[in-house]
mmCIF file of C-alpha atoms in Angstrom:
data_model
loop_
_atom_site.group_PDB
_atom_site.id
_atom_site.type_symbol
_atom_site.label_atom_id
_atom_site.label_comp_id
_atom_site.label_asym_id
_atom_site.label_seq_id
_atom_site.Cartn_x
_atom_site.Cartn_y
_atom_site.Cartn_z
ATOM 1 C CA MET A 186 0.668 -7.283 27.028
ATOM 2 C CA CYS A 187 2.047 -4.585 24.738
ATOM 3 C CA THR A 188 4.535 -7.097 23.296
ATOM 4 C CA LEU A 189 1.691 -9.507 22.569
ATOM 5 C CA ILE A 190 -0.358 -6.835 20.779
ATOM 6 C CA LEU A 191 2.646 -5.669 18.754
ATOM 7 C CA GLY A 192 3.552 -9.249 17.856
ATOM 8 C CA ALA A 193 -0.008 -10.088 16.815
ATOM 9 C CA ALA A 194 -0.275 -6.930 14.694
ATOM 10 C CA GLU A 195 3.072 -7.692 13.053
ATOM 11 C CA ALA A 196 1.883 -11.239 12.247
ATOM 12 C CA VAL A 197 -1.349 -9.890 10.706
ATOM 13 C CA ASN A 198 0.648 -7.377 8.666
ATOM 14 C CA HIS A 199 3.037 -10.066 7.367
ATOM 15 C CA PHE A 200 0.028 -12.184 6.367
ATOM 16 C CA LEU A 201 -1.701 -9.298 4.551
ATOM 17 C CA ALA A 202 1.473 -8.227 2.765
ATOM 18 C CA SER A 203 1.393 -11.471 0.786
ATOM 19 C CA ARG A 204 -2.292 -11.320 -0.194
ATOM 20 C CA VAL A 205 -3.921 -10.086 -3.433
ATOM 21 C CA LEU A 206 -0.720 -10.308 -5.441
ATOM 22 C CA GLY A 207 -0.124 -11.331 -9.037
ATOM 23 C CA HIS A 208 2.825 -13.124 -10.546
ATOM 24 C CA ASP A 209 6.203 -11.410 -10.485
ATOM 25 C CA ARG A 210 7.269 -10.616 -14.034
ATOM 26 C CA ARG A 211 10.416 -8.888 -15.138
ATOM 27 C CA GLY A 212 10.064 -5.613 -16.974
ATOM 28 C CA ARG A 213 8.988 -2.035 -16.354
ATOM 29 C CA THR A 214 8.359 -1.651 -12.624
ATOM 30 C CA ILE A 215 6.217 1.096 -11.138
ATOM 31 C CA VAL A 216 6.197 1.723 -7.391
ATOM 32 C CA ILE A 217 3.241 3.764 -6.185
ATOM 33 C CA VAL A 218 3.520 5.259 -2.701
ATOM 34 C CA LEU A 219 0.156 6.192 -1.191
ATOM 35 C CA GLY A 220 0.242 9.342 0.911
ATOM 36 C CA PHE A 221 -1.182 10.031 4.339
ATOM 37 C CA ALA A 222 -2.603 13.495 5.078
ATOM 38 C CA ASN A 223 0.049 15.989 6.153
ATOM 39 C CA ARG A 224 -1.086 18.620 8.653
ATOM 40 C CA SER A 225 1.898 20.882 7.970
ATOM 41 C CA GLU A 226 4.665 21.443 5.436
ATOM 42 C CA ALA A 227 6.896 19.054 7.410
ATOM 43 C CA ILE A 228 6.575 15.423 6.400
ATOM 44 C CA ASN A 229 4.721 13.387 9.017
ATOM 45 C CA PRO A 230 6.137 10.113 10.426
ATOM 46 C CA VAL A 231 3.688 7.950 8.459
ATOM 47 C CA ASN A 232 4.755 9.473 5.145
ATOM 48 C CA GLN A 233 8.432 9.257 6.178
ATOM 49 C CA TRP A 234 8.010 5.528 6.708
ATOM 50 C CA ARG A 235 6.133 5.128 3.417
ATOM 51 C CA VAL A 236 8.818 7.011 1.471
ATOM 52 C CA ARG A 237 11.560 4.846 2.993
ATOM 53 C CA SER A 238 9.547 1.738 2.145
ATOM 54 C CA GLY A 239 8.969 3.042 -1.387
ATOM 55 C CA ILE A 240 12.684 3.623 -1.900
ATOM 56 C CA ALA A 241 13.517 0.158 -0.499
ATOM 57 C CA THR A 242 10.945 -1.391 -2.844
ATOM 58 C CA ALA A 243 12.235 0.597 -5.831
ATOM 59 C CA GLU A 244 15.786 -0.510 -5.108
ATOM 60 C CA HIS A 245 14.726 -4.129 -4.599
ATOM 61 C CA TYR A 246 13.004 -4.315 -8.011
ATOM 62 C CA SER A 247 15.248 -1.784 -9.814
ATOM 63 C CA ALA A 248 12.064 0.199 -10.438
ATOM 64 C CA ASP A 249 11.707 2.520 -13.384
ATOM 65 C CA VAL A 250 9.719 5.131 -11.473
ATOM 66 C CA ILE A 251 8.234 5.902 -8.068
ATOM 67 C CA VAL A 252 4.840 7.597 -8.194
ATOM 68 C CA PHE A 253 4.006 9.546 -5.046
ATOM 69 C CA ALA A 254 0.212 9.756 -4.892
ATOM 70 C CA GLY A 255 -1.911 12.102 -2.846
ATOM 71 C CA GLY A 256 -3.356 15.567 -2.998
ATOM 72 C CA ASP A 257 -3.828 17.992 -0.163
ATOM 73 C CA PRO A 258 -6.771 16.830 1.968
ATOM 74 C CA ALA A 259 -5.254 18.564 5.004
ATOM 75 C CA GLY A 260 -4.017 21.644 3.122
ATOM 76 C CA PHE A 261 -0.549 20.386 2.178
ATOM 77 C CA CYS A 262 0.142 18.284 -0.923
ATOM 78 C CA GLU A 263 1.358 14.996 0.513
ATOM 79 C CA SER A 264 2.795 13.703 -2.790
ATOM 80 C CA GLU A 265 5.004 16.781 -3.197
ATOM 81 C CA ILE A 266 6.145 16.550 0.422
ATOM 82 C CA MET A 267 6.988 12.852 -0.037
ATOM 83 C CA ALA A 268 8.911 13.463 -3.278
ATOM 84 C CA THR A 269 10.945 16.206 -1.623
ATOM 85 C CA TYR A 270 11.724 13.874 1.280
ATOM 86 C CA ALA A 271 12.805 11.088 -1.110
ATOM 87 C CA HIS A 272 15.267 13.465 -2.768
ATOM 88 C CA LYS A 273 16.468 14.610 0.666
ATOM 89 C CA LEU A 274 17.179 10.942 1.498
ATOM 90 C CA GLY A 275 19.312 10.752 -1.639
ATOM 91 C CA TYR A 276 16.935 8.961 -3.995
ATOM 92 C CA ARG A 277 17.944 9.830 -7.566
ATOM 93 C CA GLY A 278 15.621 7.605 -9.578
ATOM 94 C CA GLU A 279 12.707 8.870 -11.652
ATOM 95 C CA VAL A 280 9.871 10.350 -9.599
ATOM 96 C CA GLU A 281 6.345 11.299 -10.664
ATOM 97 C CA ILE A 282 3.794 13.162 -8.555
ATOM 98 C CA GLU A 283 0.032 12.622 -8.555
ATOM 99 C CA ARG A 284 -1.444 15.716 -6.840
ATOM 100 C CA GLU A 285 -5.219 15.416 -7.266
ATOM 101 C CA SER A 286 -6.416 12.454 -5.222
ATOM 102 C CA ARG A 287 -8.023 12.535 -1.806
ATOM 103 C CA THR A 288 -8.895 8.852 -1.365
ATOM 104 C CA THR A 289 -7.188 5.521 -1.947
ATOM 105 C CA GLU A 290 -9.369 4.798 -4.969
ATOM 106 C CA GLU A 291 -8.559 8.205 -6.449
ATOM 107 C CA ASN A 292 -4.830 7.522 -5.838
ATOM 108 C CA LEU A 293 -5.153 4.489 -8.101
ATOM 109 C CA ARG A 294 -7.463 6.026 -10.707
ATOM 110 C CA ASN A 295 -5.287 9.126 -11.016
ATOM 111 C CA SER A 296 -2.107 7.039 -11.301
ATOM 112 C CA MET A 297 -3.518 4.679 -13.927
ATOM 113 C CA SER A 298 -1.522 6.239 -16.782
ATOM 114 C CA PHE A 299 1.630 5.109 -14.975
ATOM 115 C CA LEU A 300 0.183 1.720 -14.070
ATOM 116 C CA ASP A 301 -0.959 1.121 -17.665
ATOM 117 C CA VAL A 302 2.648 0.872 -18.880
ATOM 118 C CA ALA A 303 3.871 -1.367 -16.037
ATOM 119 C CA ASP A 304 4.939 -4.989 -16.142
ATOM 120 C CA ARG A 305 5.178 -4.996 -12.327
ATOM 121 C CA ILE A 306 3.298 -2.827 -9.829
ATOM 122 C CA ALA A 307 4.154 -2.358 -6.164
ATOM 123 C CA ILE A 308 1.735 -0.404 -3.957
ATOM 124 C CA VAL A 309 3.442 0.980 -0.849
ATOM 125 C CA SER A 310 1.599 1.904 2.332
ATOM 126 C CA ASN A 311 1.144 0.201 5.658
ATOM 127 C CA PRO A 312 0.398 -3.484 4.985
ATOM 128 C CA PHE A 313 -3.321 -3.294 5.755
ATOM 129 C CA HIS A 314 -3.848 -0.158 3.634
ATOM 130 C CA ALA A 315 -1.765 -1.603 0.784
ATOM 131 C CA TYR A 316 -3.882 -4.773 0.962
ATOM 132 C CA ARG A 317 -7.037 -2.665 0.664
ATOM 133 C CA ALA A 318 -5.518 -0.704 -2.252
ATOM 134 C CA ARG A 319 -4.602 -3.958 -4.049
ATOM 135 C CA LYS A 320 -8.214 -5.125 -3.644
ATOM 136 C CA ILE A 321 -9.459 -1.813 -5.071
ATOM 137 C CA LEU A 322 -7.092 -2.129 -8.037
ATOM 138 C CA ARG A 323 -8.294 -5.690 -8.614
ATOM 139 C CA THR A 324 -11.856 -4.341 -8.840
ATOM 140 C CA LEU A 325 -10.949 -1.332 -11.003
ATOM 141 C CA ARG A 326 -8.553 -3.085 -13.360
ATOM 142 C CA PRO A 327 -8.210 -6.866 -13.015
ATOM 143 C CA ASP A 328 -5.661 -6.830 -15.855
ATOM 144 C CA ARG A 329 -3.381 -4.565 -13.793
ATOM 145 C CA ALA A 330 -3.963 -6.464 -10.543
ATOM 146 C CA SER A 331 -2.278 -9.531 -12.005
ATOM 147 C CA LEU A 332 0.960 -7.468 -12.096
ATOM 148 C CA LEU A 333 1.031 -6.670 -8.366
ATOM 149 C CA VAL A 334 4.153 -7.639 -6.431
ATOM 150 C CA ARG A 335 5.027 -7.606 -2.758
ATOM 151 C CA THR A 336 6.626 -4.475 -1.369
ATOM 152 C CA ILE A 337 9.429 -4.039 1.109
ATOM 153 C CA ASP A 338 7.174 -2.586 3.783
ATOM 154 C CA VAL A 339 6.925 -5.106 6.586
ATOM 155 C CA ARG A 340 9.826 -5.173 9.007
ATOM 156 C CA ALA A 341 9.543 -5.884 12.704
ATOM 157 C CA GLY A 342 10.015 -2.842 14.885
ATOM 158 C CA ARG A 343 9.705 -0.250 12.135
ATOM 159 C CA TRP A 344 6.515 1.250 13.435
ATOM 160 C CA SER A 345 6.493 0.135 17.068
ATOM 161 C CA ILE A 346 3.157 1.247 18.557
ATOM 162 C CA LEU A 347 1.764 2.506 15.214
ATOM 163 C CA ILE A 348 1.546 -1.063 13.848
ATOM 164 C CA PRO A 349 -1.487 -2.092 15.928
ATOM 165 C CA LEU A 350 -3.075 1.337 15.518
ATOM 166 C CA GLY A 351 -2.841 1.120 11.720
ATOM 167 C CA THR A 352 -4.143 -2.445 11.810
ATOM 168 C CA VAL A 353 -7.155 -1.416 13.931
ATOM 169 C CA VAL A 354 -7.991 1.586 11.712
ATOM 170 C CA GLU A 355 -7.741 -0.362 8.455
ATOM 171 C CA SER A 356 -9.710 -3.274 9.986
ATOM 172 C CA ALA A 357 -12.503 -0.851 10.815
ATOM 173 C CA VAL A 358 -12.507 0.509 7.253
ATOM 174 C CA LEU A 359 -12.695 -2.988 5.743
ATOM 175 C CA THR A 360 -15.405 -4.024 8.214
ATOM 176 C CA ARG A 361 -17.465 -0.922 7.387
ATOM 177 C CA GLU A 362 -17.094 -1.608 3.649
ATOM 178 C CA ARG A 363 -18.192 -5.217 4.168
ATOM 179 C CA ILE A 364 -21.210 -4.181 6.267
ATOM 180 C CA ASP A 365 -22.200 -1.596 3.636
ATOM 181 C CA SER A 366 -21.931 -4.249 0.918
ATOM 182 C CA VAL A 367 -24.089 -6.745 2.832
ATOM 183 C CA THR A 368 -26.638 -4.053 3.717
ATOM 184 C CA SER A 369 -26.843 -2.972 0.083
ATOM 185 C CA THR A 370 -27.316 -6.556 -1.089
ATOM 186 C CA LEU A 371 -30.049 -7.165 1.495
ATOM 187 C CA SER A 372 -31.804 -3.922 0.539
ATOM 188 C CA ARG A 373 -31.877 -4.947 -3.124
ATOM 189 C CA SER A 374 -33.068 -8.457 -2.247
ATOM 190 C CA TYR A 375 -35.825 -7.435 0.154
ATOM 191 C CA GLY A 376 -36.298 -3.817 -0.848
#
């Protein structure tokens, strides 16, 4: 049963990783790695995975810069922790840190100065969260969304049991957003 759940979650993640993308263009490539709240100064496993995926994506596209995005919603600045971990792993490319955001939308808004100069944009997170972030970017800046490219973040076995958990959590977020949107529309129509 566990194998079936893991396999199904991996299939969903592969599907989502190829959605809401633009056309791959050569040029200045920005990789933005979205943080996940750290509860201590030690990097958590989710952020470790995201940093490794960000580095793999940066190497794949010969990226100009990796932007680590995320403030300190749990008391520790996740973007600084991720940047330190990237350097510890031996990454020597250009790194920028966005320290102020607390939500996915704020990650994108606060990183826009980097995204504004990009010819290619890769948003790194778990596949479902990255999908949601790409949809947010498409709403915020359709001109930037056309520059989105696939990341190197979906590999079988990388997350083991966390794959279905992440899929369930992000599914709930998207479902809640959809319900809120429908409720709002109905309220305006019949209100």
